[in-house]
Structure formats: structure tokens, C-alpha cells
Short mmCIF file of C-alpha atoms and ligand atoms in Angstrom, two decimals:
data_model
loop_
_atom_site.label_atom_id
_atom_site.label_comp_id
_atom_site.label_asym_id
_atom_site.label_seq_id
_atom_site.Cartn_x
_atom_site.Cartn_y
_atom_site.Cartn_z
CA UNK A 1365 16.12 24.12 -1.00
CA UNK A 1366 14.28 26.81 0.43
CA UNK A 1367 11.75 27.42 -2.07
CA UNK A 1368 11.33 23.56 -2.13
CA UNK A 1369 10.36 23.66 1.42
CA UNK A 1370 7.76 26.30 0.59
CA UNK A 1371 6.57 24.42 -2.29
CA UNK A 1372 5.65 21.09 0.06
CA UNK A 1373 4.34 23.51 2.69
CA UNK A 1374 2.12 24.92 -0.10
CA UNK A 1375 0.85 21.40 -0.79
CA UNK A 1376 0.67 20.37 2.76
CA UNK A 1377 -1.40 23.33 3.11
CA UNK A 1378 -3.41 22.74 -0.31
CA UNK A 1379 -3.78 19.20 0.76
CA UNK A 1380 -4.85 20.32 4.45
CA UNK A 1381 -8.05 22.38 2.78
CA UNK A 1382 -9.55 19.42 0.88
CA UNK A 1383 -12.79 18.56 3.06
CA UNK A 1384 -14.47 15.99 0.81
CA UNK A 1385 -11.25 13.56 1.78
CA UNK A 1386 -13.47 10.04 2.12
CA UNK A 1387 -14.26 8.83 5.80
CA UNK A 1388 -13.08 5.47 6.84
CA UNK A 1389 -15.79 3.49 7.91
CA UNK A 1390 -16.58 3.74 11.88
CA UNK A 1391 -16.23 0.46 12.47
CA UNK A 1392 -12.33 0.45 11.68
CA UNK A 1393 -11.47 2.33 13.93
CA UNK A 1394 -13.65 0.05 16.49
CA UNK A 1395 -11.21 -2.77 15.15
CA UNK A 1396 -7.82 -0.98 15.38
CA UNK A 1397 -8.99 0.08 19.19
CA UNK A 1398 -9.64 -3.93 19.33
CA UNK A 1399 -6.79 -5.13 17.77
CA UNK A 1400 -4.42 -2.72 19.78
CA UNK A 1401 -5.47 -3.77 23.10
CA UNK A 1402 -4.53 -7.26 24.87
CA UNK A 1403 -7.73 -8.28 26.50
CA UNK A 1404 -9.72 -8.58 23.37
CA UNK A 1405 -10.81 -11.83 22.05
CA UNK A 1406 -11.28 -13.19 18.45
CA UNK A 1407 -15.25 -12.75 19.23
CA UNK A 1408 -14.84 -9.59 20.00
CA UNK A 1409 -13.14 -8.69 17.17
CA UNK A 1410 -15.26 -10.89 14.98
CA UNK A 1411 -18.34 -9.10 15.93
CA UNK A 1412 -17.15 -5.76 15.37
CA UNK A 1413 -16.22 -6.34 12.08
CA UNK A 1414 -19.40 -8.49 11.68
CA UNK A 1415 -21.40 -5.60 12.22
CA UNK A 1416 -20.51 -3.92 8.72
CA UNK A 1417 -21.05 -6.57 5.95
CA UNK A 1418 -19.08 -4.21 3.57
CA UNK A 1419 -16.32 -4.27 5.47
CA UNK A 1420 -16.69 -8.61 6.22
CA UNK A 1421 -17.30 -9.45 2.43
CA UNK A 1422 -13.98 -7.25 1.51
CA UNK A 1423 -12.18 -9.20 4.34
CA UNK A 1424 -13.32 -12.16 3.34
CA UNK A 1425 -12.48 -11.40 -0.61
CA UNK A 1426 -9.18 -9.80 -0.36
CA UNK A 1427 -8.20 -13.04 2.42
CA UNK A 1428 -9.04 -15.19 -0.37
CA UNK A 1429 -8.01 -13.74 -3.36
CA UNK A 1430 -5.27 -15.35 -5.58
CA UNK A 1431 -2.93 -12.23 -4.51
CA UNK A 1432 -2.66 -12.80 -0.83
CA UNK A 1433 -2.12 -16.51 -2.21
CA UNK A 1434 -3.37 -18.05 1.53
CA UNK A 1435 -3.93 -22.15 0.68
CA UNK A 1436 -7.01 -22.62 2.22
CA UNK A 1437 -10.62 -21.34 1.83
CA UNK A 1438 -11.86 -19.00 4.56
CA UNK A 1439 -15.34 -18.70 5.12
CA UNK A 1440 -15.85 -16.39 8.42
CA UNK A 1441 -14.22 -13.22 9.85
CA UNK A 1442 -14.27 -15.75 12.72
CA UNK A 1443 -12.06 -18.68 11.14
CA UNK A 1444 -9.72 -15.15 9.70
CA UNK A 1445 -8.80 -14.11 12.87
CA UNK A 1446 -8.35 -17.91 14.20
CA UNK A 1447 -6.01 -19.14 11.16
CA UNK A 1448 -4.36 -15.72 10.19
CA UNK A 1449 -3.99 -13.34 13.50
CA UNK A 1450 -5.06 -9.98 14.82
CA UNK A 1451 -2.41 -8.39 12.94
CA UNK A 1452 -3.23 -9.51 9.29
CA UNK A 1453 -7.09 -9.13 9.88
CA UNK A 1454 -6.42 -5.39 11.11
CA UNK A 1455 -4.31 -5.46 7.94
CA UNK A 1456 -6.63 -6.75 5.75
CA UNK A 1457 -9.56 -4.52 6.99
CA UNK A 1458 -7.50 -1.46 7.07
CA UNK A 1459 -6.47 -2.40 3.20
CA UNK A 1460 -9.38 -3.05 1.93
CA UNK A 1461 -11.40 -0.11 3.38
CA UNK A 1462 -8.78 2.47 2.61
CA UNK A 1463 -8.97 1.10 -1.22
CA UNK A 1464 -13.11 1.07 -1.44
CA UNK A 1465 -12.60 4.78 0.08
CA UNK A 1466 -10.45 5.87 -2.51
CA UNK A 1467 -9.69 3.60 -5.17
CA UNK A 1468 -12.99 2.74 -7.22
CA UNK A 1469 -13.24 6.74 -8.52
CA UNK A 1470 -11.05 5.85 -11.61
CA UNK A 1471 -9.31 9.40 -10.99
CA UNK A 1472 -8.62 11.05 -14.13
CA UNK A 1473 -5.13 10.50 -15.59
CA UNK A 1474 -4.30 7.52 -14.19
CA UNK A 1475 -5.69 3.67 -15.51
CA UNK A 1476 -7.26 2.60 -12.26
CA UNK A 1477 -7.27 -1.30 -13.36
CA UNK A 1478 -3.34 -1.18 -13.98
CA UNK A 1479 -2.98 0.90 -10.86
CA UNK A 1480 -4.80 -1.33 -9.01
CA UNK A 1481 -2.89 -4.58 -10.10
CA UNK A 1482 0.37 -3.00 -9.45
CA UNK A 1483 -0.75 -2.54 -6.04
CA UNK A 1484 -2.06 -6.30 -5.69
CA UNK A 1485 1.14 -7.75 -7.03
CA UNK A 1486 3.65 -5.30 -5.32
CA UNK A 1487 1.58 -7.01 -1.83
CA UNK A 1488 1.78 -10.22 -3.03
CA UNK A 1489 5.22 -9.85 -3.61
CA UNK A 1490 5.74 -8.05 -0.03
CA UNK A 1491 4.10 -10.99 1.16
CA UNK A 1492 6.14 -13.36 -0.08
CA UNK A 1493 9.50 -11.28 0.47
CA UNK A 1494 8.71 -11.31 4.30
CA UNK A 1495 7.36 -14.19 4.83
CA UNK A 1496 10.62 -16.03 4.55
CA UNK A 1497 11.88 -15.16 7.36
CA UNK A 1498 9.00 -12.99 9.38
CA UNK A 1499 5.93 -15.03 8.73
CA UNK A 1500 4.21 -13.30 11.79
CA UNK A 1501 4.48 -10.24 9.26
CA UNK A 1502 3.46 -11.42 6.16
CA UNK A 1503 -0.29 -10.07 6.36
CA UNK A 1504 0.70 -6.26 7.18
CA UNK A 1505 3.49 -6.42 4.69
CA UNK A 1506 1.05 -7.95 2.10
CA UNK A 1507 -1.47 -4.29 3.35
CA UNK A 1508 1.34 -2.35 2.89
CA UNK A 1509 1.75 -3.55 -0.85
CA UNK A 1510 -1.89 -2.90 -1.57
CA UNK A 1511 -1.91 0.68 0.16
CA UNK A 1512 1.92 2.01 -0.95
CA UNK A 1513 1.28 4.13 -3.58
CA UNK A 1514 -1.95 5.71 -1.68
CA UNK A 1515 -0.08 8.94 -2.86
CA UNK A 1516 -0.52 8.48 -6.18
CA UNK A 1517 -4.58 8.14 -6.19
CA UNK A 1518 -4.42 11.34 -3.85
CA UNK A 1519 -2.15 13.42 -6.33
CA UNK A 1520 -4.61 12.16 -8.79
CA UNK A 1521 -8.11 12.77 -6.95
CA UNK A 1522 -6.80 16.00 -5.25
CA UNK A 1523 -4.22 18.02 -6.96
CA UNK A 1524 -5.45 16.71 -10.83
CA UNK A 1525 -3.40 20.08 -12.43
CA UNK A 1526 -0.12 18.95 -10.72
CA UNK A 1527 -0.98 15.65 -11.68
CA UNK A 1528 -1.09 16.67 -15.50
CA UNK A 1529 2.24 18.93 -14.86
CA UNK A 1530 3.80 15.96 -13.37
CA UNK A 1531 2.50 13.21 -16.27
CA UNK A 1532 4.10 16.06 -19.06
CA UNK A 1533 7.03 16.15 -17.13
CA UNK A 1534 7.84 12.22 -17.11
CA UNK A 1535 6.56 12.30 -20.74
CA UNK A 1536 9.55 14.77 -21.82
CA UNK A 1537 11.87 12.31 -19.83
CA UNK A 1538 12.23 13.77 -16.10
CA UNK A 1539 11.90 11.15 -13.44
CA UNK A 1540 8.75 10.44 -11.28
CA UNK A 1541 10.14 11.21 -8.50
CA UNK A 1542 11.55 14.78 -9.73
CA UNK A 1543 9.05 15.41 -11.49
CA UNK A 1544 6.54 15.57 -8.08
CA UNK A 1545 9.26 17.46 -6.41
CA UNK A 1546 9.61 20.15 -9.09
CA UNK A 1547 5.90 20.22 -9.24
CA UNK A 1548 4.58 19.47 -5.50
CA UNK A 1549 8.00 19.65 -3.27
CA UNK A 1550 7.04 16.26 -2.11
CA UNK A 1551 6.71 12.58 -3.42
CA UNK A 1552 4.29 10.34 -4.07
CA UNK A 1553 5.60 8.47 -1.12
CA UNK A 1554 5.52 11.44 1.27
CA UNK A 1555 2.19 12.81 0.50
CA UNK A 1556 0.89 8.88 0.58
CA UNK A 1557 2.08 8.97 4.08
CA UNK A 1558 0.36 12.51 4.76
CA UNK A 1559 -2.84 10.52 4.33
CA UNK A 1560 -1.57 7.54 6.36
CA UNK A 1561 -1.38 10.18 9.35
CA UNK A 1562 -4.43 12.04 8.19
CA UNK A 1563 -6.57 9.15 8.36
CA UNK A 1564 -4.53 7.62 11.58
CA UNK A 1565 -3.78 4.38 9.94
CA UNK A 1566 -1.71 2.02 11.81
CA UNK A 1567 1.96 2.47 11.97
CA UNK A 1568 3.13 -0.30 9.99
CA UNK A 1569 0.79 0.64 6.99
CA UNK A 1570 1.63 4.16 7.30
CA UNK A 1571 5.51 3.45 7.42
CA UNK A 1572 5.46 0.71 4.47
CA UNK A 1573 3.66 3.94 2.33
CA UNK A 1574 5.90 6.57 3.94
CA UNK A 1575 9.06 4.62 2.77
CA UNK A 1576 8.47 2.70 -0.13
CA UNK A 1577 11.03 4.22 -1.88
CA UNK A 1578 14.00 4.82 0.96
CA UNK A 1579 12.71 1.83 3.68
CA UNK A 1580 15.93 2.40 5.41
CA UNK A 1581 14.15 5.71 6.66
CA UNK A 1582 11.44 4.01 8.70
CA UNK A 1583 13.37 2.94 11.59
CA UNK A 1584 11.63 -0.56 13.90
CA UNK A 1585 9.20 -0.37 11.05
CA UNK A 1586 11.99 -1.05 8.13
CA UNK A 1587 10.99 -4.46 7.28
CA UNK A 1588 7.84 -4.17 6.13
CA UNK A 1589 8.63 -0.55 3.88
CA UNK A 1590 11.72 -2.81 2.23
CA UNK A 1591 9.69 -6.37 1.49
CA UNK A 1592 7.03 -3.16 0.01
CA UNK A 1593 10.08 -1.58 -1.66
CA UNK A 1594 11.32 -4.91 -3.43
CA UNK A 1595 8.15 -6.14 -3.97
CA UNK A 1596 7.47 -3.10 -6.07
CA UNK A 1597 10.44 -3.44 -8.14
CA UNK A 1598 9.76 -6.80 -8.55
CA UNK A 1599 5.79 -6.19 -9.76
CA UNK A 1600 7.50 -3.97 -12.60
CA UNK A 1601 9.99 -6.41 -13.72
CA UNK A 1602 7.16 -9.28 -14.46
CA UNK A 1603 5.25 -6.15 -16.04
CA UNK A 1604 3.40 -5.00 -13.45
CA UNK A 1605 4.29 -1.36 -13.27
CA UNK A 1606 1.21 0.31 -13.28
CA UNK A 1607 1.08 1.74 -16.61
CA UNK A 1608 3.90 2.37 -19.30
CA UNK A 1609 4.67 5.50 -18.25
CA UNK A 1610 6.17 4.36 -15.24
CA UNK A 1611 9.68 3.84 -14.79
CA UNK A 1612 10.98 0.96 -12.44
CA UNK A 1613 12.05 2.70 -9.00
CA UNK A 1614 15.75 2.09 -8.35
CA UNK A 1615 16.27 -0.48 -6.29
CA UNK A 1616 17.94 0.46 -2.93
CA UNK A 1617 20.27 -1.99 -2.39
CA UNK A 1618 20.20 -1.80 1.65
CA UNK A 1619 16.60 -3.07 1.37
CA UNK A 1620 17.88 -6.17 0.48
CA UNK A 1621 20.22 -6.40 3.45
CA UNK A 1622 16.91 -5.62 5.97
CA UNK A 1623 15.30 -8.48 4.22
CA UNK A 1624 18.28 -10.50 4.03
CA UNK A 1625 18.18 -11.15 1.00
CA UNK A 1626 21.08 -11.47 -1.94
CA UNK A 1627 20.92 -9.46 -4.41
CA UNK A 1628 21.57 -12.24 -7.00
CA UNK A 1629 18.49 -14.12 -5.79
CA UNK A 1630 16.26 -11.06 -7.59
CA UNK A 1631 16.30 -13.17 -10.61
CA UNK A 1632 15.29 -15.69 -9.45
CA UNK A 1633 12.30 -13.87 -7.56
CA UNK A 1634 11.51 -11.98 -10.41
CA UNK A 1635 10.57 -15.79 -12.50
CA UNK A 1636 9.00 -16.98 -9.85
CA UNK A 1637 7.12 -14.31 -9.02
CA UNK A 1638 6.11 -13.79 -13.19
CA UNK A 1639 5.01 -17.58 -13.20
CA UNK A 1640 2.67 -16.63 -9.98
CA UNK A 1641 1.04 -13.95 -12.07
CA UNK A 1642 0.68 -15.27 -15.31
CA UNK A 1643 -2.83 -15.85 -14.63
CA UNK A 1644 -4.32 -13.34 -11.92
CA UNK A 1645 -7.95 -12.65 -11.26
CA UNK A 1646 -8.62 -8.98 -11.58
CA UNK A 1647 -7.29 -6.58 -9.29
CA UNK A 1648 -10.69 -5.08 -9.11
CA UNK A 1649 -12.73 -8.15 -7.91
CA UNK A 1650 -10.09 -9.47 -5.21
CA UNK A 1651 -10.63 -5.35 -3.69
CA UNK A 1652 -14.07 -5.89 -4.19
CA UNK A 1653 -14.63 -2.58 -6.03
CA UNK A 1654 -16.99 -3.42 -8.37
CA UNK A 1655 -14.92 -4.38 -11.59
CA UNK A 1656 -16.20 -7.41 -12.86
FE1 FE2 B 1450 5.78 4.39 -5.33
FE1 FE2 B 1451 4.58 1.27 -6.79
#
């Protein structure tokens, strides 16, 4: 236990040193200052993120895209923030800029298109998961599919020899998960959420990474890491895993009970969610980074 702890503090500290982490752009955090206060308007907020067309033509894409599955066209940041909230445009901003900031370097070791649709239809799922009874929450849960495994693309861009350790380590049969402990004293998860803090994202997005994997750990937050926890055992039962490497996660069985959902109803989700993806633009073009 001990030397664990010094292991993760060894990584924390490792992870603490690396000064060419990607900015966010400015304007973010303009629109999480926005979105976080009550006497903003949707012009307000509209113009702010108006100001970077980057960050309006991912908005616009990932709003549109097949994976966030909304049933109408939406042609302005304006109409966005009319039709779909404050909430799910911070969301969507936050989602797409954190992806363009780290996800497009095809980090060695990892196949960044399966990555990337894993994440797209672990959101979609999330979406759908928590929209049944939450709809309000549909759009953060939906950002907290496409940012959960964060950790992952860090492990990869950052600590590449503890990646390799780690990939020889589920190759001889150890578990993902103890295979980062062994290697890093912390998971995928846990450094993902590292990040979340590092780069200040909001708290929702940060807890739905944090908790992926145990949502019953993130307290008020708990809804949107167990729609992100399901939802990723889902994507890997219709085949969206990531790559073959990687196992299904267990499902935690009290993440159905925050989502109240029965357990015998997976199967169910699982089809329906299989038929939704049989035919899926790439992951690449609905994130905007560059894939064609
Ligand atoms: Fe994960
Ligand atoms: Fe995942």
C-alpha cells in the first residue's frame, strides 16, 4: 500500500513537471465564467464563443453530429444556446476544445480513430442513458462520454514508457486497470481526472472522468459518472471498445440503481444502441480534428 502511494505520488509529481501540457483556448474559460453566472444572456454567451471560429465550427459540428443524435439542424451558436441550454453548450465547447487540444496527436501506442469512436459512442450512449429520466442533463453527460478516458491520451502523450509497460502487461493477461496501478499507482480514470483539475474543467466533466469506473464515488455528481460508466460498457458490447486489446470494464451494478435502470434492460440497450451505430460518421469529423 505504501509503496503504491509513492508510486502515484511519483506520477503526480512526473505528471506535475510536463510544461508542454496544451492550453485551452482563452475564450473557454470566458464561456465557463459566462455560463456560471446568472445574469448572462444567450448574446452574451453567443458572442463570446463567436469570437473564436475554431471553437463555433466545433460547436456547431459536434451539436450536429450523428453521435449527439439532436433531430434538428442547428445553424448558429445563437439557435445552440436557444434550443439546447447553457449547460450543454458549456458542455459541448468544453468537449470539443479539450479533444482538438489533445486528441488529433495520434499518440503513439494507441489507434486514435478507434479511441476516438469509443469516446463518441460511450457519449452517445451517456446521452441516451440520462436522458430518460434527466433530460436537463443529457448534454454534459453526452461531454462526459467524449472526455472520460482523457487519461488514457495523457498516459499515452506523457508517460509513453509506462504506457508500453502497461500495453505488455494487458498483453500477458493482467487487467487494465492493474496493470496502470502496478505500473503508475493510479488509473486511467484518476490521472484523467488530474487533468480535469489541472485544466479547471467544470465539475460535472471532471467527475464523469474521475469516476467512470466507480460513479458511486462522485457524490451530487453520480449521475452523470454512471450514465458515462454504462454507456462505456455498453460502447464495448456493440464493439466499440477502443481497440482489441481492451477488455470490457466490469459493470458496477449500483450504477444502474443511480440511473434507475434494471439490469435486465442492458440487453435490450445494448441492440438498440448497436442498431444506432451500425452506420456512424467518423469519430474524427463529428470532433472536427481533421480526419476526413
Ligand atoms: Fe476508462
Ligand atoms: Fe472507456
Amino acid at each position: 500500500m505504501e509503496s503504491n502511494l509513492t508510486l502515484a505520488e511519483r506520477t503526480r509529481r512526473r505528471l506535475d513537471r510536463v510544461d508542454d501540457v496544451p492550453t485551452l483556448p482563452p475564450v473557454l474559460l470566458m464561456v465557463w465564467e459566462l455560463t456560471g453566472r446568472s445574469d448572462s444572456s444567450a448574446a452574451d454567451l453567443a458572442r463570446a464563443i463567436g469570437s473564436d471560429p475554431g471553437l463555433t465550427g466545433a460547436v456547431l459540428r459536434l451539436a450536429n453530429s450523428a453521435y449527439f443524435g439532436f433531430p434538428r439542424k442547428i445553424g448558429t451558436v445563437k439557435q445552440a444556446i436557444v434550443v439546447l441550454g447553457f449547460d450543454t453548450v458549456r458542455s459541448l465547447a468544453t468537449g470539443a476544445s479539450v479533444m482538438r487540444a489533445l486528441g488529433p496527436s495520434s499518440p503513439s501506442g494507441m489507434d486514435a480513430g478507434e479511441f476516438l469512436r469509443h469516446s463518441m459512442v460511450t457519449a452517445m450512449a451517456a446521452r441516451l442513458l440520462v436522458e430518460r429520466r434527466w433530460r436537463e442533463l443529457a448534454g454534459s453527460a453526452f461531454c462526459g462520454g467524449v472526455l472520460h478516458d482523457l487519461g488514457k491520451l495523457v498516459i499515452a502523450e506523457y508517460l509513453a514508457e509506462a504506457n508500453t509497460e502497461i500495453g505488455s502487461r494487458v498483453a500477458d493477461g493482467t487487467s487494465r486497470e492493474d496493470a496502470e496501478r502496478e505500473t503508475l499507482g493510479m488509473t486511467h480514470a484518476e490521472i484523467g481526472g488530474w487533468f480535469a483539475d489541472r485544466w479547471s474543467l467544470p465539475e460535472e466533466l471532471a467527475a464523469a472522468v474521475r469516476w467512470h469506473h466507480d460513479p458511486a464515488g462522485a457524490g451530487d455528481r453520480e449521475r452523470f459518472a454512471a450514465a458515462v460508466h454504462v454507456g462505456d460498457v455498453l460502447a464495448h458490447r456493440v464493439g466499440a471498445g477502443g481497440s482489441g486489446r481492451n477488455e470490457p470494464p466490469a459493470l458496477r451494478p449500483e450504477a444502474c440503481t443511480i440511473l434507475g435502470l434494471p439490469e435486465d434492460e442492458l440487453g435490450e440497450w445494448t441492440e438498440r444502441l448497436a442498431a444506432l451505430t451500425v452506420e456512424m460518421p467518423s469519430a474524427e469529423a463529428a470532433l472536427g480534428l481533421g480526419a476526413k
